[in-house]
C-alpha cells in the first residue's frame, strides 16, 4: 500500500514496537531497519530510536544532581547538546536542551 508521505514522520505504537524489534535484530544498521518499515527512512528510524524508543532513555523527572551536572556541562560545552548528553547517562540531546531552556537557563 502507498504510504502518505506527509505522515511518514508520525509513528504509531505498532511502528515503535517494530522499530525496537528490528533494532534488536539489525543493530544500528538503519538502512536495513528502514527496509522493513514501509514509509520510514534510515535517518527517521535512527532519530526515533535515539530520541524515543531506545529503552536506555530516562523517562523519569530530572534530579537535582542531574540539573547541577547539566549546568556544569553547559558551562564547559555551551550549546553542544549531543556532547552534553554523552555525559548524562540516559538523557538525549533533546532532553538536555529542553531542560536547560525551560528550567535552568538564567537569561
Tab-separated table of N, CA and C in Angstrom:
chain	number	residue	atom	x	y	z
A	1	UNK	N	0.823	-1.208	0.000
A	1	UNK	CA	0.000	0.000	0.000
A	1	UNK	C	0.859	1.260	0.000
A	2	UNK	N	0.378	2.273	-0.679
A	2	UNK	CA	1.101	3.552	-0.701
A	2	UNK	C	1.018	4.198	0.673
A	3	UNK	N	2.132	4.744	1.095
A	3	UNK	CA	2.163	5.444	2.374
A	3	UNK	C	2.090	6.934	2.084
A	4	UNK	N	1.230	7.630	2.780
A	4	UNK	CA	1.121	9.077	2.623
A	4	UNK	C	2.400	9.706	3.156
A	5	UNK	N	3.162	10.342	2.261
A	5	UNK	CA	4.471	10.860	2.666
A	5	UNK	C	4.359	11.924	3.751
A	6	UNK	N	3.205	12.611	3.812
A	6	UNK	CA	3.036	13.621	4.865
A	6	UNK	C	3.070	12.973	6.249
A	7	UNK	N	2.625	11.718	6.325
A	7	UNK	CA	2.530	11.061	7.623
A	7	UNK	C	3.733	10.192	7.950
A	8	UNK	N	4.772	10.242	7.111
A	8	UNK	CA	5.914	9.365	7.354
A	8	UNK	C	6.661	9.755	8.628
A	9	UNK	N	6.437	10.988	9.114
A	9	UNK	CA	7.120	11.398	10.342
A	9	UNK	C	6.304	11.050	11.586
A	10	UNK	N	5.061	10.620	11.395
A	10	UNK	CA	4.221	10.221	12.521
A	10	UNK	C	4.433	8.724	12.764
A	11	UNK	N	4.662	8.371	14.026
A	11	UNK	CA	4.930	6.973	14.368
A	11	UNK	C	3.785	6.417	15.213
A	12	UNK	N	3.294	5.245	14.829
A	12	UNK	CA	2.276	4.559	15.628
A	12	UNK	C	2.965	3.740	16.721
A	13	UNK	N	2.181	3.324	17.689
A	13	UNK	CA	2.696	2.442	18.747
A	13	UNK	C	3.255	1.163	18.127
A	14	UNK	N	2.555	0.648	17.114
A	14	UNK	CA	2.996	-0.582	16.446
A	14	UNK	C	4.338	-0.371	15.743
A	15	UNK	N	4.493	0.775	15.097
A	15	UNK	CA	5.759	1.061	14.412
A	15	UNK	C	6.904	1.205	15.413
A	16	UNK	N	6.640	1.829	16.554
A	16	UNK	CA	7.672	1.923	17.593
A	16	UNK	C	8.093	0.531	18.057
A	17	UNK	N	7.115	-0.345	18.261
A	17	UNK	CA	7.418	-1.715	18.695
A	17	UNK	C	8.221	-2.450	17.624
A	18	UNK	N	7.835	-2.260	16.367
A	18	UNK	CA	8.556	-2.897	15.262
A	18	UNK	C	9.974	-2.333	15.154
A	19	UNK	N	10.122	-1.034	15.355
A	19	UNK	CA	11.455	-0.419	15.342
A	19	UNK	C	12.337	-1.052	16.413
A	20	UNK	N	11.799	-1.241	17.607
A	20	UNK	CA	12.572	-1.854	18.692
A	20	UNK	C	12.986	-3.279	18.318
A	21	UNK	N	12.059	-4.034	17.728
A	21	UNK	CA	12.359	-5.415	17.327
A	21	UNK	C	13.437	-5.433	16.244
A	22	UNK	N	13.300	-4.556	15.260
A	22	UNK	CA	14.259	-4.526	14.154
A	22	UNK	C	15.630	-4.037	14.606
A	23	UNK	N	15.653	-3.104	15.554
A	23	UNK	CA	16.941	-2.626	16.063
A	23	UNK	C	17.655	-3.757	16.799
A	24	UNK	N	16.880	-4.575	17.506
A	24	UNK	CA	17.481	-5.722	18.185
A	24	UNK	C	18.066	-6.695	17.162
A	25	UNK	N	17.374	-6.861	16.052
A	25	UNK	CA	17.809	-7.794	15.004
A	25	UNK	C	18.999	-7.253	14.206
A	26	UNK	N	18.948	-5.987	13.819
A	26	UNK	CA	19.941	-5.414	12.901
A	26	UNK	C	20.932	-4.467	13.573
A	27	UNK	N	20.739	-4.171	14.850
A	27	UNK	CA	21.587	-3.168	15.493
A	27	UNK	C	21.316	-1.800	14.891
A	28	UNK	N	22.355	-0.979	14.821
A	28	UNK	CA	22.189	0.381	14.310
A	28	UNK	C	22.446	0.472	12.805
A	29	UNK	N	22.149	-0.586	12.088
A	29	UNK	CA	22.249	-0.568	10.618
A	29	UNK	C	20.891	-0.106	10.092
A	30	UNK	N	20.725	1.218	10.084
A	30	UNK	CA	19.403	1.822	9.903
A	30	UNK	C	18.824	1.596	8.517
A	31	UNK	N	19.655	1.438	7.491
A	31	UNK	CA	19.121	1.153	6.151
A	31	UNK	C	18.406	-0.196	6.148
A	32	UNK	N	18.969	-1.172	6.852
A	32	UNK	CA	18.328	-2.489	6.948
A	32	UNK	C	17.035	-2.401	7.744
A	33	UNK	N	17.061	-1.640	8.831
A	33	UNK	CA	15.855	-1.447	9.648
A	33	UNK	C	14.765	-0.787	8.799
A	34	UNK	N	15.128	0.294	8.106
A	34	UNK	CA	14.150	1.052	7.319
A	34	UNK	C	13.570	0.221	6.179
A	35	UNK	N	14.370	-0.694	5.641
A	35	UNK	CA	13.894	-1.536	4.538
A	35	UNK	C	12.688	-2.371	4.962
A	36	UNK	N	12.547	-2.615	6.256
A	36	UNK	CA	11.432	-3.414	6.766
A	36	UNK	C	10.344	-2.559	7.411
A	37	UNK	N	10.509	-1.243	7.372
A	37	UNK	CA	9.494	-0.324	7.902
A	37	UNK	C	9.017	0.587	6.770
A	38	UNK	N	7.931	0.223	6.110
A	38	UNK	CA	7.453	0.997	4.959
A	38	UNK	C	7.237	2.473	5.304
A	39	UNK	N	7.724	3.338	4.422
A	39	UNK	CA	7.497	4.766	4.590
A	39	UNK	C	8.462	5.461	5.526
A	40	UNK	N	9.420	4.722	6.095
A	40	UNK	CA	10.389	5.324	7.016
A	40	UNK	C	11.784	5.254	6.402
A	41	UNK	N	12.529	6.332	6.542
A	41	UNK	CA	13.915	6.341	6.059
A	41	UNK	C	14.845	5.849	7.164
A	42	UNK	N	16.054	5.507	6.778
A	42	UNK	CA	17.049	5.126	7.777
A	42	UNK	C	17.270	6.229	8.788
A	43	UNK	N	17.319	7.469	8.307
A	43	UNK	CA	17.528	8.602	9.208
A	43	UNK	C	16.358	8.751	10.182
A	44	UNK	N	15.131	8.591	9.690
A	44	UNK	CA	13.966	8.683	10.577
A	44	UNK	C	14.017	7.590	11.648
A	45	UNK	N	14.397	6.387	11.236
A	45	UNK	CA	14.489	5.274	12.191
A	45	UNK	C	15.543	5.562	13.252
A	46	UNK	N	16.700	6.045	12.821
A	46	UNK	CA	17.782	6.345	13.761
A	46	UNK	C	17.356	7.422	14.747
A	47	UNK	N	16.720	8.476	14.248
A	47	UNK	CA	16.302	9.565	15.139
A	47	UNK	C	15.233	9.102	16.112
A	48	UNK	N	14.266	8.329	15.622
A	48	UNK	CA	13.202	7.843	16.504
A	48	UNK	C	13.805	6.962	17.599
A	49	UNK	N	14.761	6.120	17.229
A	49	UNK	CA	15.426	5.261	18.206
A	49	UNK	C	16.153	6.100	19.252
A	50	UNK	N	16.959	7.056	18.779
A	50	UNK	CA	17.782	7.849	19.698
A	50	UNK	C	16.961	8.722	20.632
A	51	UNK	N	15.820	9.209	20.147
A	51	UNK	CA	15.081	10.192	20.930
A	51	UNK	C	13.864	9.635	21.648
A	52	UNK	N	13.392	8.448	21.275
A	52	UNK	CA	12.129	7.994	21.845
A	52	UNK	C	12.103	6.526	22.245
A	53	UNK	N	12.568	5.644	21.381
A	53	UNK	CA	12.299	4.211	21.549
A	53	UNK	C	13.370	3.485	22.361
A	54	UNK	N	14.610	3.937	22.274
A	54	UNK	CA	15.714	3.278	22.982
A	54	UNK	C	15.371	3.126	24.464
A	55	UNK	N	15.370	1.889	24.984
A	55	UNK	CA	14.955	1.683	26.381
A	55	UNK	C	15.902	2.302	27.410
A	56	UNK	N	17.100	2.692	26.995
A	56	UNK	CA	18.013	3.296	27.973
A	56	UNK	C	17.721	4.785	28.203
A	57	UNK	N	16.788	5.361	27.440
A	57	UNK	CA	16.426	6.766	27.648
A	57	UNK	C	15.619	6.886	28.938
A	58	UNK	N	16.057	7.781	29.799
A	58	UNK	CA	15.340	8.007	31.051
A	58	UNK	C	14.045	8.755	30.786
A	59	UNK	N	12.973	8.290	31.407
A	59	UNK	CA	11.678	8.956	31.288
A	59	UNK	C	11.315	9.673	32.596
A	60	UNK	N	12.094	9.418	33.655
A	60	UNK	CA	11.772	9.993	34.960
A	60	UNK	C	12.076	11.485	34.978
A	61	UNK	N	11.554	12.146	36.007
A	61	UNK	CA	11.862	13.560	36.206
A	61	UNK	C	13.356	13.736	36.420
A	62	UNK	N	13.830	14.928	36.083
A	62	UNK	CA	15.234	15.251	36.300
A	62	UNK	C	15.493	15.373	37.798
A	63	UNK	N	16.643	14.879	38.239
A	63	UNK	CA	17.028	15.008	39.645
A	63	UNK	C	17.811	16.301	39.834
A	64	UNK	N	17.937	16.726	41.082
A	64	UNK	CA	18.733	17.918	41.391
A	64	UNK	C	20.177	17.705	40.950
A	65	UNK	N	20.686	16.491	41.130
A	65	UNK	CA	22.061	16.180	40.726
A	65	UNK	C	22.229	16.315	39.208
A	66	UNK	N	21.252	15.822	38.458
A	66	UNK	CA	21.319	15.961	37.000
A	66	UNK	C	21.286	17.432	36.592
A	67	UNK	N	20.448	18.222	37.264
A	67	UNK	CA	20.391	19.658	36.961
A	67	UNK	C	21.744	20.317	37.216
A	68	UNK	N	22.374	19.956	38.326
A	68	UNK	CA	23.698	20.504	38.644
A	68	UNK	C	24.699	20.108	37.564
A	69	UNK	N	24.703	18.823	37.213
A	69	UNK	CA	25.611	18.336	36.164
A	69	UNK	C	25.360	19.060	34.849
A	70	UNK	N	24.087	19.256	34.512
A	70	UNK	CA	23.746	19.927	33.261
A	70	UNK	C	24.311	21.345	33.252
A	71	UNK	N	24.212	22.047	34.373
A	71	UNK	CA	24.764	23.398	34.460
A	71	UNK	C	26.268	23.422	34.256
A	72	UNK	N	26.958	22.491	34.890
A	72	UNK	CA	28.417	22.402	34.759
A	72	UNK	C	28.793	22.070	33.310
A	73	UNK	N	28.080	21.117	32.725
A	73	UNK	CA	28.360	20.721	31.346
A	73	UNK	C	28.053	21.850	30.367
A	74	UNK	N	26.998	22.609	30.637
A	74	UNK	CA	26.677	23.746	29.765
A	74	UNK	C	27.791	24.785	29.826
A	75	UNK	N	28.296	25.035	31.033
A	75	UNK	CA	29.406	25.985	31.174
A	75	UNK	C	30.625	25.520	30.379
A	76	UNK	N	30.844	24.209	30.348
A	76	UNK	CA	32.018	23.658	29.666
A	76	UNK	C	31.826	23.562	28.147
A	77	UNK	N	30.620	23.248	27.704
A	77	UNK	CA	30.405	22.909	26.294
A	77	UNK	C	29.468	23.854	25.555
A	78	UNK	N	28.863	24.810	26.238
A	78	UNK	CA	27.901	25.674	25.559
A	78	UNK	C	26.710	24.869	25.070
A	79	UNK	N	26.206	25.223	23.897
A	79	UNK	CA	25.001	24.568	23.387
A	79	UNK	C	25.313	23.330	22.546
A	80	UNK	N	26.386	22.644	22.863
A	80	UNK	CA	26.724	21.398	22.159
A	80	UNK	C	25.996	20.253	22.868
A	81	UNK	N	24.686	20.149	22.563
A	81	UNK	CA	23.805	19.262	23.332
A	81	UNK	C	24.165	17.790	23.185
A	82	UNK	N	24.612	17.373	22.013
A	82	UNK	CA	24.990	15.963	21.841
A	82	UNK	C	26.183	15.631	22.733
A	83	UNK	N	27.131	16.563	22.817
A	83	UNK	CA	28.297	16.367	23.688
A	83	UNK	C	27.859	16.320	25.151
A	84	UNK	N	26.992	17.230	25.542
A	84	UNK	CA	26.487	17.265	26.922
A	84	UNK	C	25.775	15.953	27.254
A	85	UNK	N	24.925	15.482	26.334
A	85	UNK	CA	24.144	14.263	26.581
A	85	UNK	C	25.044	13.047	26.781
A	86	UNK	N	26.216	13.042	26.145
A	86	UNK	CA	27.145	11.915	26.323
A	86	UNK	C	27.579	11.766	27.780
A	87	UNK	N	27.517	12.848	28.535
A	87	UNK	CA	27.960	12.826	29.935
A	87	UNK	C	26.803	12.633	30.921
A	88	UNK	N	25.577	12.644	30.432
A	88	UNK	CA	24.401	12.454	31.289
A	88	UNK	C	23.716	11.159	30.873
A	89	UNK	N	24.037	10.088	31.557
A	89	UNK	CA	23.565	8.763	31.166
A	89	UNK	C	22.042	8.711	31.088
A	90	UNK	N	21.547	8.241	29.953
A	90	UNK	CA	20.113	8.063	29.782
A	90	UNK	C	19.372	9.294	29.306
A	91	UNK	N	20.082	10.412	29.121
A	91	UNK	CA	19.438	11.639	28.636
A	91	UNK	C	19.866	11.907	27.198
A	92	UNK	N	18.907	12.308	26.374
A	92	UNK	CA	19.208	12.621	24.977
A	92	UNK	C	19.588	14.094	24.842
A	93	UNK	N	20.147	14.427	23.683
A	93	UNK	CA	20.477	15.832	23.424
A	93	UNK	C	19.224	16.703	23.493
A	94	UNK	N	18.110	16.190	22.984
A	94	UNK	CA	16.854	16.948	23.017
A	94	UNK	C	16.373	17.168	24.452
A	95	UNK	N	16.499	16.142	25.292
A	95	UNK	CA	16.100	16.287	26.692
A	95	UNK	C	16.955	17.332	27.388
A	96	UNK	N	18.259	17.292	27.144
A	96	UNK	CA	19.174	18.244	27.785
A	96	UNK	C	18.849	19.671	27.357
A	97	UNK	N	18.655	19.869	26.061
A	97	UNK	CA	18.340	21.201	25.557
A	97	UNK	C	17.018	21.701	26.148
A	98	UNK	N	16.017	20.847	26.168
A	98	UNK	CA	14.716	21.240	26.703
A	98	UNK	C	14.778	21.583	28.177
A	99	UNK	N	15.488	20.764	28.930
A	99	UNK	CA	15.612	21.015	30.369
A	99	UNK	C	16.312	22.346	30.606
A	100	UNK	N	17.390	22.583	29.874
A	100	UNK	CA	18.128	23.840	30.037
A	100	UNK	C	17.226	25.032	29.720
A	101	UNK	N	16.586	24.985	28.578
A	101	UNK	CA	15.808	26.147	28.120
A	101	UNK	C	14.576	26.402	28.974
A	102	UNK	N	13.930	25.346	29.461
A	102	UNK	CA	12.687	25.537	30.212
A	102	UNK	C	12.888	25.768	31.702
A	103	UNK	N	14.007	25.269	32.258
A	103	UNK	CA	14.123	25.296	33.715
A	103	UNK	C	15.396	25.920	34.265
A	104	UNK	N	16.473	25.925	33.499
A	104	UNK	CA	17.760	26.295	34.090
A	104	UNK	C	18.399	27.534	33.495
A	105	UNK	N	18.055	27.870	32.265
A	105	UNK	CA	18.698	28.997	31.579
A	105	UNK	C	18.424	30.293	32.333
A	106	UNK	N	19.479	30.947	32.844
A	106	UNK	CA	19.270	32.165	33.631
A	106	UNK	C	18.895	33.384	32.790
A	107	UNK	N	19.072	33.326	31.469
A	107	UNK	CA	18.816	34.515	30.646
A	107	UNK	C	17.324	34.750	30.415
